[in-house]
CSV table of C-alpha atoms in Angstrom, one decimal:
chain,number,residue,atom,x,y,z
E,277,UNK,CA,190.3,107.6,45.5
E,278,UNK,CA,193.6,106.6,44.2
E,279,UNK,CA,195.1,103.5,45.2
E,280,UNK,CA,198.7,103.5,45.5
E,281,UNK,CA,201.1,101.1,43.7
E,282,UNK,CA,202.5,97.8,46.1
E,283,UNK,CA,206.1,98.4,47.4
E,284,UNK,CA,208.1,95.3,46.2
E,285,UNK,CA,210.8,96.3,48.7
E,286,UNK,CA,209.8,94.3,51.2
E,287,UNK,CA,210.1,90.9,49.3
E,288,UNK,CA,213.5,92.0,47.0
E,289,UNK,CA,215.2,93.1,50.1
E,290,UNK,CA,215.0,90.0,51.5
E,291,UNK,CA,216.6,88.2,48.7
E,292,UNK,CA,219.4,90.7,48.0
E,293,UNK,CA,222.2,88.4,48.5
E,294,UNK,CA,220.3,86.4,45.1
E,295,UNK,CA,219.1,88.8,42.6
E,296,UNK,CA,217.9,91.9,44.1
E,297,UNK,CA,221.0,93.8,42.4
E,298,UNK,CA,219.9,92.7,38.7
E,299,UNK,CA,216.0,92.9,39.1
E,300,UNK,CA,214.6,96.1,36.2
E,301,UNK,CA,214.0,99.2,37.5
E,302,UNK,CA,210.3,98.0,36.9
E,303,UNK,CA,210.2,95.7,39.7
E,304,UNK,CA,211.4,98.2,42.1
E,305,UNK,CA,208.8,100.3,40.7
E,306,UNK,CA,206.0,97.1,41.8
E,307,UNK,CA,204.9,96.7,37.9
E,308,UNK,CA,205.1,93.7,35.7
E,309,UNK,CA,208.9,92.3,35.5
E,310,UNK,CA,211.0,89.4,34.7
E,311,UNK,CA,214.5,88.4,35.3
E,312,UNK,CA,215.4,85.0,34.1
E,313,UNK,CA,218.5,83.1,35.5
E,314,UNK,CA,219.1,79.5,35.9
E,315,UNK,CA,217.7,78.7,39.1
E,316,UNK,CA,217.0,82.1,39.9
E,317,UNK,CA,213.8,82.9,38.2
E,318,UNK,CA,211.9,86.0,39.4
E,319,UNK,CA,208.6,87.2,37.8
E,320,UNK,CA,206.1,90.4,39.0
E,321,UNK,CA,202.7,91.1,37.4
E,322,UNK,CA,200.6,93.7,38.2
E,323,UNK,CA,197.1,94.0,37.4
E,324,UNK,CA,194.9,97.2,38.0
E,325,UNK,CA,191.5,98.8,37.2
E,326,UNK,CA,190.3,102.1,38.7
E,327,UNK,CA,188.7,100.0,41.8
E,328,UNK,CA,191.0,97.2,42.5
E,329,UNK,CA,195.0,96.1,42.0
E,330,UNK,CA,196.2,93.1,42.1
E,331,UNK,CA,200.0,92.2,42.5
E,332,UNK,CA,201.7,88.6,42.5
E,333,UNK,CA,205.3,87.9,42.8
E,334,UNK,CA,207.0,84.5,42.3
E,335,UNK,CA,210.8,84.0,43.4
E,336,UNK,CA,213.1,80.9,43.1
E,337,UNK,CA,216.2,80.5,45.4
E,338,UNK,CA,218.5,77.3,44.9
E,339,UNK,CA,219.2,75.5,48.2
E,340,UNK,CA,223.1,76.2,49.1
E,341,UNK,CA,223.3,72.5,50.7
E,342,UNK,CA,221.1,70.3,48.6
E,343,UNK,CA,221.6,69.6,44.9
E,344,UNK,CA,218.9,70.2,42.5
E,345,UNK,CA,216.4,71.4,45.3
E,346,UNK,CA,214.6,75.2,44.5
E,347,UNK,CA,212.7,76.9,47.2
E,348,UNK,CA,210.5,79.3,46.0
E,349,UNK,CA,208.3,82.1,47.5
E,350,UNK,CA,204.9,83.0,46.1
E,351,UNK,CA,203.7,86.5,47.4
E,352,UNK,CA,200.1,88.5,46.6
E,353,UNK,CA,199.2,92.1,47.5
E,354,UNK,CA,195.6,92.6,46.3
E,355,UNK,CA,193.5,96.2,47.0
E,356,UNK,CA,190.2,97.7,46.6
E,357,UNK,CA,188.7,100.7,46.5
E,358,UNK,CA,186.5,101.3,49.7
């Protein structure tokens, strides 16, 4: 059985208006990825053996209204073979 790759759509599109626009084709493609920014730090791995995957994503977003303060989103997609 072949397990298919995680979609990282569904997370990036969601923070298009931050850095969706400059993210490697990589990230798009759910691999490992970095983009580095100030304040805007986004980092993908992907880890994978022939019976399980494992994908982790880790997004940072400065708050428009309150100085200093970063909210961040931490997302995992794991998968196993049968």
């Amino acid at each position: 059985m072949r397990l298919e790759r995680p979609r990282a759509e569904p997370f990036f599109l969601g923070h298009r208006s931050t850095v969706a626009e400059d993210l490697p084709e990589r990230a798009w493609q759910g691999e490992t990825c970095d983009y580095i920014a100030p304040g805007r730090t986004t980092l993908g791995v992907r880890l994978a053996t022939k019976a399980a995957e494992l994908w982790a994503l880790r997004g940072d977003d400065p708050d428009k209204r309150v100085p200093r303060r970063v909210w961040t989103t931490e997302v995992t997609i794991g998968r196993k073979e049968g």
